[in-house]
CSV table of C-alpha atoms and ligand atoms in Angstrom, one decimal:
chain,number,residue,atom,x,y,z
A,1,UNK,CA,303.7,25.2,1.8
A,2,UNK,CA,300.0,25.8,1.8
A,3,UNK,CA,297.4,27.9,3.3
A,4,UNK,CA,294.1,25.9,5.1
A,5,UNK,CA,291.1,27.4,7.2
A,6,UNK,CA,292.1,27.6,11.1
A,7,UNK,CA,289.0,27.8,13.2
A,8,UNK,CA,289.8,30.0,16.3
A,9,UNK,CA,288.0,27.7,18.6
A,10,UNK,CA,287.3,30.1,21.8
A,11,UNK,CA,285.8,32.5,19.2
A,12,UNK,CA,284.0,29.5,17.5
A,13,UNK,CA,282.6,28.2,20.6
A,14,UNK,CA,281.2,31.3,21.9
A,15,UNK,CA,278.3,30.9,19.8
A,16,UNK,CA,279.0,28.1,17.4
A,17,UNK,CA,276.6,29.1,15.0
A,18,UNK,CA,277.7,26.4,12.2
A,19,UNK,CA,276.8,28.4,9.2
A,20,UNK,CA,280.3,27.7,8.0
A,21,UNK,CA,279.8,24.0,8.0
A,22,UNK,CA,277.2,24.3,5.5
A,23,UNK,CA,278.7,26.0,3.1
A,24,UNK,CA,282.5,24.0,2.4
A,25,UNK,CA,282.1,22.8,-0.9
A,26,UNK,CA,284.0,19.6,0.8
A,27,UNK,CA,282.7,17.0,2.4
A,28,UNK,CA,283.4,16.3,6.0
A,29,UNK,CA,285.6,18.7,5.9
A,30,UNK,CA,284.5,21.6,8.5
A,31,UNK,CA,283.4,19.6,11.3
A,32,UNK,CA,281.5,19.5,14.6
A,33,UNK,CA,282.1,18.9,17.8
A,34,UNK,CA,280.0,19.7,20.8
A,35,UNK,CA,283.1,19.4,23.4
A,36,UNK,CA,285.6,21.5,22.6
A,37,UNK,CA,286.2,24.6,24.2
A,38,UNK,CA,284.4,23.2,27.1
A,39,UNK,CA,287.7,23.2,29.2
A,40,UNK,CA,288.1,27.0,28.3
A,41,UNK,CA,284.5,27.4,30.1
A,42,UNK,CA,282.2,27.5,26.4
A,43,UNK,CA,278.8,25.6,26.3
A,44,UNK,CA,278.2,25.0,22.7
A,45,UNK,CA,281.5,23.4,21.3
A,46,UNK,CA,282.9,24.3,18.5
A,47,UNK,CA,283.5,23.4,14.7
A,48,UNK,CA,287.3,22.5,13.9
A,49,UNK,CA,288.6,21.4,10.1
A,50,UNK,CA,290.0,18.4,8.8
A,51,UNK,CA,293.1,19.8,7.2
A,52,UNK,CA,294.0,17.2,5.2
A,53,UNK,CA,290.4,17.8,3.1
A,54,UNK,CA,290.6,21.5,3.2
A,55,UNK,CA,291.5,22.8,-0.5
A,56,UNK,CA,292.4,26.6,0.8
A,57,UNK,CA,289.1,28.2,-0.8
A,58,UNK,CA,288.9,30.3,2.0
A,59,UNK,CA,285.4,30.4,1.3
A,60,UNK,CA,284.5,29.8,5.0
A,61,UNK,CA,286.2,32.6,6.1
A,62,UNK,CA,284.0,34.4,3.9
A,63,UNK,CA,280.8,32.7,5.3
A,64,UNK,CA,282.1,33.4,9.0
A,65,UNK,CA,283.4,36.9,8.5
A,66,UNK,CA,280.1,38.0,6.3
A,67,UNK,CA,277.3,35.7,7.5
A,68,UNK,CA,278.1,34.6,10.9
A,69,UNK,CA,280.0,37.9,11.6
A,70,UNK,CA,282.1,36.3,14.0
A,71,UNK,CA,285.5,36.5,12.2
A,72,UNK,CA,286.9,32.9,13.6
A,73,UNK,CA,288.1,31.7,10.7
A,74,UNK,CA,291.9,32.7,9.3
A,75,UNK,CA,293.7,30.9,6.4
A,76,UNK,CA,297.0,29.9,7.6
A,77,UNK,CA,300.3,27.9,6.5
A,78,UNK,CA,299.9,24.5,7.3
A,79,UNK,CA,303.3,23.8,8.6
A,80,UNK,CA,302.4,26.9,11.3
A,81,UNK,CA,299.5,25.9,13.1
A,82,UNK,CA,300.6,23.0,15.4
A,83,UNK,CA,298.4,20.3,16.2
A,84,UNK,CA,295.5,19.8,14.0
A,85,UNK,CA,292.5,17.3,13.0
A,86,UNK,CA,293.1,14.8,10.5
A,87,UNK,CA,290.6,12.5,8.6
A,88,UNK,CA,291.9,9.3,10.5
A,89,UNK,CA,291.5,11.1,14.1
A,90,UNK,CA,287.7,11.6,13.5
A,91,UNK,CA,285.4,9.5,15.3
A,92,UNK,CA,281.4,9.8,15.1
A,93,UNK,CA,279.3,9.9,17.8
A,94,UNK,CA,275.6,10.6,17.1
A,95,UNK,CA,274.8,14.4,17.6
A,96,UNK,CA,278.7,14.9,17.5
A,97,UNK,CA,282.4,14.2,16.2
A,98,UNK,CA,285.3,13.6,17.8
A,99,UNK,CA,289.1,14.6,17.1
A,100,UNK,CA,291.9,14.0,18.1
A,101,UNK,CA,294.2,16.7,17.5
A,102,UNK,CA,297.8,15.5,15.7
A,103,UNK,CA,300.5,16.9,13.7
A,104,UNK,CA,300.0,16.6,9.8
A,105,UNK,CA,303.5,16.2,9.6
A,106,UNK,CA,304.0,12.9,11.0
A,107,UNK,CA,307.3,11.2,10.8
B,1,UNK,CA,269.2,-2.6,-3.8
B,2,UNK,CA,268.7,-1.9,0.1
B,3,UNK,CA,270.4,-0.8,2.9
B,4,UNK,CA,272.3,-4.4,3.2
B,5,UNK,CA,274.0,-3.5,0.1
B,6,UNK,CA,276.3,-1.2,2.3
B,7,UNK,CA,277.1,-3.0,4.8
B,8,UNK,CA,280.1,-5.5,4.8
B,9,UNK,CA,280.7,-9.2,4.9
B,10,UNK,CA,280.6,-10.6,8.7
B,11,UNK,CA,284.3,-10.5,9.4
B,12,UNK,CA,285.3,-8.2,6.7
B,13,UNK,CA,284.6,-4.9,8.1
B,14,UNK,CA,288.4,-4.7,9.9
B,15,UNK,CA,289.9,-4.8,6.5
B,16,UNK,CA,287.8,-1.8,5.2
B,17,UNK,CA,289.6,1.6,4.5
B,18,UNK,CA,287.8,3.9,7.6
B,19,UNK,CA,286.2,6.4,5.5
B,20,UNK,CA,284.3,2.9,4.5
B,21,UNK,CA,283.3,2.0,8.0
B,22,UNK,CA,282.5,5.6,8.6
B,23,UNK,CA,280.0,5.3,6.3
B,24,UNK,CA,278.2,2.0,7.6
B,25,UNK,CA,278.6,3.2,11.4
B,26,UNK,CA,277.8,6.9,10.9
B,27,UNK,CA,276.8,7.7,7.3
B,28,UNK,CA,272.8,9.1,6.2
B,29,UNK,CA,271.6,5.4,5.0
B,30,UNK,CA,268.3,4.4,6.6
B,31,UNK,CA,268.1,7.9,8.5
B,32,UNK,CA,266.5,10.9,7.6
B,33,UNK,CA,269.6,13.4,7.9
B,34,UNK,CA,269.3,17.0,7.0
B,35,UNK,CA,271.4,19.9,5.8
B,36,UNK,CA,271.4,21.6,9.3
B,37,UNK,CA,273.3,18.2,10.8
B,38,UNK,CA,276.4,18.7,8.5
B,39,UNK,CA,279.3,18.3,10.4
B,40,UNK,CA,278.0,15.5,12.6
B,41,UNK,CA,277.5,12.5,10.4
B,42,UNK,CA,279.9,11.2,7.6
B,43,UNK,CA,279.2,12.4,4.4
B,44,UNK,CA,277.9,10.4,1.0
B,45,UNK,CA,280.4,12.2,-0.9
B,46,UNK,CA,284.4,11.5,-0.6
B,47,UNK,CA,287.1,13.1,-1.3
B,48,UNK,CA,287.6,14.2,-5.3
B,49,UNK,CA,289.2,16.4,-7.6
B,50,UNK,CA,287.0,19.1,-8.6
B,51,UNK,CA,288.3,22.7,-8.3
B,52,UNK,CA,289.3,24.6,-4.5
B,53,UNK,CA,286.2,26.5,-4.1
B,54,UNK,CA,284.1,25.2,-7.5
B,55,UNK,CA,280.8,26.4,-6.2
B,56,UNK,CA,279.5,23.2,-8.5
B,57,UNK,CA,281.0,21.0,-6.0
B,58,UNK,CA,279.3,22.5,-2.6
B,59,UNK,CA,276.0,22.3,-4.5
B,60,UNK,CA,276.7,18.5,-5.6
B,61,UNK,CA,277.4,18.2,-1.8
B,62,UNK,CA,274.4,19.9,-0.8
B,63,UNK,CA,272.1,17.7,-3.4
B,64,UNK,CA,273.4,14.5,-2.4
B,65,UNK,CA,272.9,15.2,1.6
B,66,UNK,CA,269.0,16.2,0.1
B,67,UNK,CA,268.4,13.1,-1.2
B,68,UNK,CA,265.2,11.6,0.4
B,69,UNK,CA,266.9,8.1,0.3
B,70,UNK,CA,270.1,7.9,-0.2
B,71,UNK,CA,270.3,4.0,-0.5
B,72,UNK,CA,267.6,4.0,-3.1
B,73,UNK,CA,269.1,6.5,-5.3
B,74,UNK,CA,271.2,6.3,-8.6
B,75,UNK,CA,272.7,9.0,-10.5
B,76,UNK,CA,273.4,9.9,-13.9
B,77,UNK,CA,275.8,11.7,-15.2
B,78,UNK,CA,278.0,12.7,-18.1
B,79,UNK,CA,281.3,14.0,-19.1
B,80,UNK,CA,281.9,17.8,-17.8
B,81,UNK,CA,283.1,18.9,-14.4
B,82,UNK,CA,280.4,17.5,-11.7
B,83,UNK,CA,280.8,13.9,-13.0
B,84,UNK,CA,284.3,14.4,-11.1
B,85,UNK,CA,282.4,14.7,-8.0
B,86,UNK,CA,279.3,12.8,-8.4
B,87,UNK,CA,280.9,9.4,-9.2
B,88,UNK,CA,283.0,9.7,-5.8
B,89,UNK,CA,280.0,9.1,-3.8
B,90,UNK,CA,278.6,5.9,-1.7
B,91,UNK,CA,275.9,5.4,-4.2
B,92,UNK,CA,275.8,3.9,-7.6
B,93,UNK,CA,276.3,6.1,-10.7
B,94,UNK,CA,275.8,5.8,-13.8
B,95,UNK,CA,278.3,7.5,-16.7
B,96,UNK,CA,276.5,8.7,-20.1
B,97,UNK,CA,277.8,8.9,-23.1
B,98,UNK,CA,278.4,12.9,-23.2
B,99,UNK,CA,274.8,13.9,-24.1
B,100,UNK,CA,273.4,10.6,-23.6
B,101,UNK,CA,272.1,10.9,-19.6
B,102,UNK,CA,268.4,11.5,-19.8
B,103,UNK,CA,268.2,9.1,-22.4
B,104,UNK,CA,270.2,6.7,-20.3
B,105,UNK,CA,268.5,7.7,-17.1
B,106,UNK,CA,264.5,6.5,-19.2
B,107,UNK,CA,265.9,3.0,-19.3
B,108,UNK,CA,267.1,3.1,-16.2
B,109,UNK,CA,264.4,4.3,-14.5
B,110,UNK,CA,261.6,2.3,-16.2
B,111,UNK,CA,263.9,-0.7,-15.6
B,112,UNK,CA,263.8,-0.3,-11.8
B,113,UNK,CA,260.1,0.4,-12.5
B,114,UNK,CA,259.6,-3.5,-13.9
B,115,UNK,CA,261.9,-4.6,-11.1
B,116,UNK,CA,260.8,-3.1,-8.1
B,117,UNK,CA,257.4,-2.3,-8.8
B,118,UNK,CA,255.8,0.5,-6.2
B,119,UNK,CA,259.1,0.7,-4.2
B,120,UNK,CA,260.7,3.7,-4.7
B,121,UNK,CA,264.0,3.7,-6.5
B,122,UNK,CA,265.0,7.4,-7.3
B,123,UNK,CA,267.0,8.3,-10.5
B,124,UNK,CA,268.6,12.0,-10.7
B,125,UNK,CA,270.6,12.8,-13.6
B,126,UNK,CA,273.6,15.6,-12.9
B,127,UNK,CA,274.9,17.4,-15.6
B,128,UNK,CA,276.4,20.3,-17.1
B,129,UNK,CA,275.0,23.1,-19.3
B,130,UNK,CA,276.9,21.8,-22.1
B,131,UNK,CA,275.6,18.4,-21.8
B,132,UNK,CA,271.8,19.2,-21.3
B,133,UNK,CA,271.4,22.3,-23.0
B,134,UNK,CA,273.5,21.6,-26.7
B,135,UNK,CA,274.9,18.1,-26.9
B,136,UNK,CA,272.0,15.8,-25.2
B,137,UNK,CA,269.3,19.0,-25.6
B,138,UNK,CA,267.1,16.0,-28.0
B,139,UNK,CA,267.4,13.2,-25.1
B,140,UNK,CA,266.7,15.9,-22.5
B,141,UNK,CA,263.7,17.5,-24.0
B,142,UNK,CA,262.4,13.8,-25.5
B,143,UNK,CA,262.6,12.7,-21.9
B,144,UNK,CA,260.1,15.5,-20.6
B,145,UNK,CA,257.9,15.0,-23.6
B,146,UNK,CA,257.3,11.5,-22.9
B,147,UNK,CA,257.1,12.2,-18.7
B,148,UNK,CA,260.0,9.9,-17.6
B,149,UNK,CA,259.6,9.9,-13.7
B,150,UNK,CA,263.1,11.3,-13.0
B,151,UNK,CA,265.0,14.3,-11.5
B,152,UNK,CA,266.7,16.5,-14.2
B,153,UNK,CA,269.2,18.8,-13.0
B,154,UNK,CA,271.2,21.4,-14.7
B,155,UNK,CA,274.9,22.4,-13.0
B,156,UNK,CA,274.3,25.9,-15.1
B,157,UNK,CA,278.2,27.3,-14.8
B,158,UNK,CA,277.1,28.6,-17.8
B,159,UNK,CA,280.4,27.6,-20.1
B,160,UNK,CA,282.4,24.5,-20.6
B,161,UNK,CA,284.1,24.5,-17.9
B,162,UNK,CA,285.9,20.6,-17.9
B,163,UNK,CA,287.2,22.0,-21.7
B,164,UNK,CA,288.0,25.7,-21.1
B,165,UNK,CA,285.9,27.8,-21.6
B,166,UNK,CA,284.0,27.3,-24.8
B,167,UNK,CA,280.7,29.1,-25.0
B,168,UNK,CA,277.4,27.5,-24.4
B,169,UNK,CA,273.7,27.3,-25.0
B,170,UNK,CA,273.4,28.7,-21.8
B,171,UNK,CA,275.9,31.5,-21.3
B,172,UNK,CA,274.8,34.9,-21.6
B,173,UNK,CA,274.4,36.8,-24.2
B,174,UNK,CA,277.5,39.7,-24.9
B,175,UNK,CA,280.0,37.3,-22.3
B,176,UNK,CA,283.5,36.8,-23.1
B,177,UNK,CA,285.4,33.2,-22.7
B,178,UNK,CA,288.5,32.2,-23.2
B,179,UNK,CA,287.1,30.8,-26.2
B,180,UNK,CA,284.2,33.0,-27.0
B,181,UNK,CA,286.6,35.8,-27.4
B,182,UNK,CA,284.2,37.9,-29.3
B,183,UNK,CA,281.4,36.8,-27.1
B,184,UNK,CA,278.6,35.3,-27.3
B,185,UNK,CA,276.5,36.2,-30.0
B,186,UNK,CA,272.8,34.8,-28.6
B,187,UNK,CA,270.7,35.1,-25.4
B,188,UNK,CA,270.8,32.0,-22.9
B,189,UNK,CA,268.2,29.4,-23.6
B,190,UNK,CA,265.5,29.2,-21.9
B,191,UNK,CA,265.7,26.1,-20.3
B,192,UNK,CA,262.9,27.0,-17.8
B,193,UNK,CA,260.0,27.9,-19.6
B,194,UNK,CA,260.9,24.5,-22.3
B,195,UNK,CA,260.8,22.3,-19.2
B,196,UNK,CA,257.1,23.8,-18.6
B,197,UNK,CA,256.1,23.4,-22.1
B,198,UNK,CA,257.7,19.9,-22.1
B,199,UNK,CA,255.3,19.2,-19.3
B,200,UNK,CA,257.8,19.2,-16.0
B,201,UNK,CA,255.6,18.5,-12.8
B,202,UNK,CA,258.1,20.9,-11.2
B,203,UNK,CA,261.0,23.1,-11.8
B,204,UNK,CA,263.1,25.0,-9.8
B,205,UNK,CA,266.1,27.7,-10.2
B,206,UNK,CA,268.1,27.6,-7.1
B,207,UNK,CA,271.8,29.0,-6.1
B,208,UNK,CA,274.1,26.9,-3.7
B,209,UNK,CA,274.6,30.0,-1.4
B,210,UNK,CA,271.0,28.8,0.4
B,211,UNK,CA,271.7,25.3,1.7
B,212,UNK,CA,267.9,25.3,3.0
B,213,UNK,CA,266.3,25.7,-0.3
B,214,UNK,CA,268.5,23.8,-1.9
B,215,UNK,CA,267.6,20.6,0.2
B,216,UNK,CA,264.4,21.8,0.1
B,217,UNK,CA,263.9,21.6,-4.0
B,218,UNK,CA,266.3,19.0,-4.2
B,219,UNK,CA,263.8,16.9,-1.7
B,220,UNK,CA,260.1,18.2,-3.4
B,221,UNK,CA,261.7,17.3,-7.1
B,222,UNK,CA,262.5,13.7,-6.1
B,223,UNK,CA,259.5,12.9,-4.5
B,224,UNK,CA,257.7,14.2,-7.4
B,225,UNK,CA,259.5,12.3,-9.9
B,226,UNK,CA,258.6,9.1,-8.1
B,227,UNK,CA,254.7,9.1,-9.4
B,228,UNK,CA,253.8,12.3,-11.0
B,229,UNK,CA,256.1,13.0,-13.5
B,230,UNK,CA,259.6,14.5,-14.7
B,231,UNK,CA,261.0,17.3,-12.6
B,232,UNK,CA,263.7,20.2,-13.3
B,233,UNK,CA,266.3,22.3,-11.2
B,234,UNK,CA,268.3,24.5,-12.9
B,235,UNK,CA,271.1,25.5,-10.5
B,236,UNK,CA,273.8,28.3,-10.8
B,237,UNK,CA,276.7,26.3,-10.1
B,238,UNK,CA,279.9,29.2,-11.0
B,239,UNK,CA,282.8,28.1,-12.8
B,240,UNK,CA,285.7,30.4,-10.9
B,241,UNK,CA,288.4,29.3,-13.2
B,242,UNK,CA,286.7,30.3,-16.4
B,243,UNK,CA,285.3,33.3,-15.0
B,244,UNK,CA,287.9,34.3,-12.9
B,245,UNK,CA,286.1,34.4,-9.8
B,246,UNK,CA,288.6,34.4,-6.6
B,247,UNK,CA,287.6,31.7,-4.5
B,248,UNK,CA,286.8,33.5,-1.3
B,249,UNK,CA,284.5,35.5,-3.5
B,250,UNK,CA,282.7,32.6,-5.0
B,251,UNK,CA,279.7,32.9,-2.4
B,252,UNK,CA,279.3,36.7,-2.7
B,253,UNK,CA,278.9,36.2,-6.8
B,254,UNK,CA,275.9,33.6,-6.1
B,255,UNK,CA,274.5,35.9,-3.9
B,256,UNK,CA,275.2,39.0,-6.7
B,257,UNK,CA,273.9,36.7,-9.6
B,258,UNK,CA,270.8,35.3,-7.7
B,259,UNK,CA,270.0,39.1,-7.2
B,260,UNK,CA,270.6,39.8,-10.6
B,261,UNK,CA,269.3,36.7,-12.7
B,262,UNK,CA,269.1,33.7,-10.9
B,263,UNK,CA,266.5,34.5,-8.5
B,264,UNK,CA,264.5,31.7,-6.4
B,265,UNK,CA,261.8,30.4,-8.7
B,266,UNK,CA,259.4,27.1,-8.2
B,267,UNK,CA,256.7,26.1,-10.2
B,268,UNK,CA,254.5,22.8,-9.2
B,269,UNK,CA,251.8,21.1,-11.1
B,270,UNK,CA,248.5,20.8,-9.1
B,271,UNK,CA,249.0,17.2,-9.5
B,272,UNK,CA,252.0,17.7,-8.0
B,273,UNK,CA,251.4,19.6,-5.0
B,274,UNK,CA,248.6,17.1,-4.3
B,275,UNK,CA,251.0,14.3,-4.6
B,276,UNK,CA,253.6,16.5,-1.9
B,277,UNK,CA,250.5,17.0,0.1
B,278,UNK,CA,248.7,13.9,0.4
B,279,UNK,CA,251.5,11.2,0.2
B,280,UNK,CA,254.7,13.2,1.8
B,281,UNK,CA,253.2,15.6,4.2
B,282,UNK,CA,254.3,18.9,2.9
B,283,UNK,CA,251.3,20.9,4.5
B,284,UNK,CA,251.8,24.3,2.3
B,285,UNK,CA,250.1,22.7,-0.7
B,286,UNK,CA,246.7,20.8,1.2
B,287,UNK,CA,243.6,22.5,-0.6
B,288,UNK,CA,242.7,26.0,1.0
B,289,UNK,CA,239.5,25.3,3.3
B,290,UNK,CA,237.0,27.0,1.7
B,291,UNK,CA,236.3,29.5,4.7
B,292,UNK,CA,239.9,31.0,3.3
B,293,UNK,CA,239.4,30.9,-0.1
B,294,UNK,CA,235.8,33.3,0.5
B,295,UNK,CA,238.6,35.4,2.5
B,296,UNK,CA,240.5,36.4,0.0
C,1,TPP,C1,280.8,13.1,-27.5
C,1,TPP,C2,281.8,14.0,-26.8
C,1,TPP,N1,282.1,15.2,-27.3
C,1,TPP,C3,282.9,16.0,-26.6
C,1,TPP,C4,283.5,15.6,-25.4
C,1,TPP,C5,284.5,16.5,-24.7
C,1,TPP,N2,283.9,17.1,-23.5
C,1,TPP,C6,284.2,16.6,-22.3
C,1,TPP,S1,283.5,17.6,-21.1
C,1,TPP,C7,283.0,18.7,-22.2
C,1,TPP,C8,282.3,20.0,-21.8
C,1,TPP,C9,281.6,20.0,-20.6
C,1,TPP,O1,280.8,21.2,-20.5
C,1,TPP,P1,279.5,21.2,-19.6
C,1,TPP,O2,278.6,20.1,-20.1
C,1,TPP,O3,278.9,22.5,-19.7
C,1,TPP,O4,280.0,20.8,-18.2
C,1,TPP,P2,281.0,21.6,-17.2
C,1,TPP,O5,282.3,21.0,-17.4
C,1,TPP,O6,281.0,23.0,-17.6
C,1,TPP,O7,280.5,21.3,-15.9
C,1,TPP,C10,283.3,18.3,-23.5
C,1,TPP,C11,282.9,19.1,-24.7
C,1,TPP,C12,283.1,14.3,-24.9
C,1,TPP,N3,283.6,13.8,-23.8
C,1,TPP,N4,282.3,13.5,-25.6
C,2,SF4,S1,280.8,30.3,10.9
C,2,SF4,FE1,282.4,30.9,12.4
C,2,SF4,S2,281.4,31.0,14.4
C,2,SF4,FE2,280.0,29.8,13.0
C,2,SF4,S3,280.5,27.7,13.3
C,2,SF4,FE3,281.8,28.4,11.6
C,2,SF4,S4,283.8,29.1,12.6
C,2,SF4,FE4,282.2,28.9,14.2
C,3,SF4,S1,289.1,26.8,3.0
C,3,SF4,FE1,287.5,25.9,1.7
C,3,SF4,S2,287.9,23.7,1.7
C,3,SF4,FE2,289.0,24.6,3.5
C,3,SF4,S3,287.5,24.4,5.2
C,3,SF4,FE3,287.3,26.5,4.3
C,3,SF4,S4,285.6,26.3,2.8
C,3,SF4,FE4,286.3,24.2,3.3
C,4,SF4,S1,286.8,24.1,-14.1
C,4,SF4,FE1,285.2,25.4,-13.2
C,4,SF4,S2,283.3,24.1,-13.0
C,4,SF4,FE2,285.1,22.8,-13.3
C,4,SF4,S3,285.7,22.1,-11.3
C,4,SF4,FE3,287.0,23.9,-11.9
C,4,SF4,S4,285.8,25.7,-11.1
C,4,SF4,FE4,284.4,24.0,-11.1
């Protein structure tokens, strides 16, 4: 197993700064998406990751717990964190993405 | 060369992999995207196989985003690490022989100069310390000299990093590699001021852990390589393998080494700002009214 960045969403979406975003050395990995958390009663939406893009750097958690100060971030096994965004679950949308949340460990 | 050149076929677009139609739908061709809207559109850049946290590849991520148009751009590169990268991008690039890229990036660039004329096509060569500083230092000083209108810029991890960690012309003086075990016995070169001697219309030193300013002096040097003349960044771009850097720490030794030694510098021509003011807008660099200037 392997670790990946794990964006706690109701802590992401309270300010949804999206310092981290910037600073993944991957593309499209850390994405954004102006809905989420909306349901949970947060106006800005939050950024979630594409785990099947994340390399485990942890260098966002870095960025979130230094820069943003927000702590959101945690670096956690893959095969423990349920439902997750995945590269073909991604749709665009102008100002925003959209994802689908699935398990990367599809049958 | 134009935006039609990535679109698809009529008909063919179902049969395209969806990073692909991504790309056409949602990607940066045609629009002016910035840095600050990362995480909104799809990316230039794919998927590749440089190092987990290589702080070479967030800056090659960063530059790419910066570039003022995308579908008119071509890269050079060479062998070392960021060619990994580079070439897994939606826009053509173009491999050197190791050494060869400025030389490789004149022809180029006067070719598209015959072809196109006035309309800009923007050439940036990307390559290592090892490639620009020691094995292509002749083609990469020669190209200054004779003011080939392209973007130079150095990924300074200061070793050979795609070899193991053999010393270079630019790693510091007293520093131990793998392969340097009794260090180095010389001081870096100095790139920087023989870019200014060479007659750069701008260069730049710039560390990736400031998105901003790196789009920023990404941007300026490719507008000022389309008329006035060659430009130069020299960007501290860490190797964490060779120096042993833990990844999570990768941003917090940019920010150490810009404090130390790789602080923010910029250096413009007058012809150049006037070009940045005049043609692109960039209001900093208008001539002082002369009200001010008695000021002062
Ligand atoms: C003519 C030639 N000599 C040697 C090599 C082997 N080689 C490949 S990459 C490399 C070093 C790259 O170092 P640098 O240019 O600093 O880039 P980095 O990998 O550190 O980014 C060397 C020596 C080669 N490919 N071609
Ligand atoms: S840095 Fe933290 S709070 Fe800011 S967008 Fe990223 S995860 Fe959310
Ligand atoms: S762990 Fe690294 S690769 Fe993964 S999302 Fe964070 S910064 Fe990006
Ligand atoms: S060897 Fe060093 S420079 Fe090359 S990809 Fe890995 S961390 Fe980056």
């Amino acid at each position: 197993m392997y670790l990946v960045a794990n964006i706690d969403q109701e802590i992401c979406a309270a300010t949804s700064c999206k310092l981290c975003t910037q600073y993944c050395p991957e593309a499209n990995t850390i994405q954004y998406d102006t809905e989420l958390g909306k349901d949970k009663g947060f106006k800005y939406g939050s950024a979630y990751v594409a785990v099947d893009r994340c390399k485990g750097c942890a260098q966002c958690v870095w960025v979130c717990d230094n820069m943003a100060k927000h702590k959101a971030i945690k670096m956690e096994m893959i095969d423990q964190i349920g439902d997750q965004a995945l590269t073909e679950n991604i749709s665009y949308h102008g100002k925003t993405t959209q994802a689908v949340l699935a398990s990367p460990w599809k049958s | 060369m134009s935006l039609d050149y990535v679109k698809f076929t009529p008909g063919f677009g179902k049969f395209m992999p969806k990073e692909y139609r991504d790309m056409v739908e949602a990607g940066p061709f045609g629009k002016k995207t910035t840095v600050s809207q990362v995480g909104t559109f799809k990316e230039i850049l794919e998927e590749h196989p440089m190092c987990a946290g290589c702080a070479m590849t967030l800056f090659i991520r960063l530059a790419i985003i910066a570039f003022p148009n995308p579908e008119d751009t071509i890269t050079v590169g060479t062998a070392g690490c960021g060619r990994l990268a580079i070439s897994q991008a939606a826009i053509p690039f173009v491999y050197g022989n190791y050494g060869d890229q400025n030389g490789v990036a004149s022809g180029l660039s006067r070719g598209l100069r015959l072809r196109f004329g006035d309309r800009p096509k923007d050439v940036v060569v990307m390559a290592g310390d090892g490639g620009m500083a020691d094995i292509g230092f002749a083609q990469t000083l020669h190209s200054w000299f004779r003011k080939e209108k392209f973007t130079t810029i150095m990924l300074d991890n200061e070793v050979y990093g795609n070899t193991g960690g053999q010393e270079s012309g630019m790693t510091n003086k007293g520093q131990v590699l793998k392969m340097a075990p009794l260090g180095k016995k010389f001081e870096k070169m100095d790139m920087l001021g023989m870019a200014k001697v060479a007659g750069c219309a701008y260069v730049a030193t710039v560390v990736p852990n400031n998105p901003r300013r790196v789009e920023s002096v990404i941007k300026k040097a490719v507008l000022i390589a389309r008329e006035v003349g060659p430009t130069y960044i020299q960007a501290y771009t860490s190797c964490n393998i060779e120096y042993a850097i833990p990844t999570d720490q990768v941003l917090q030794d940019c920010k150490d080494v810009e404090n130390d030694r790789y602080k923010f510098t910029e250096y413009l021509t007058d012809e150049a700002k006037e070009h940045l003011a005049t043609l692109y807008g960039y209001k900093e660099y208008l001539p002082k009214p002369a009200a001010a200037l008695t000021k002062g």
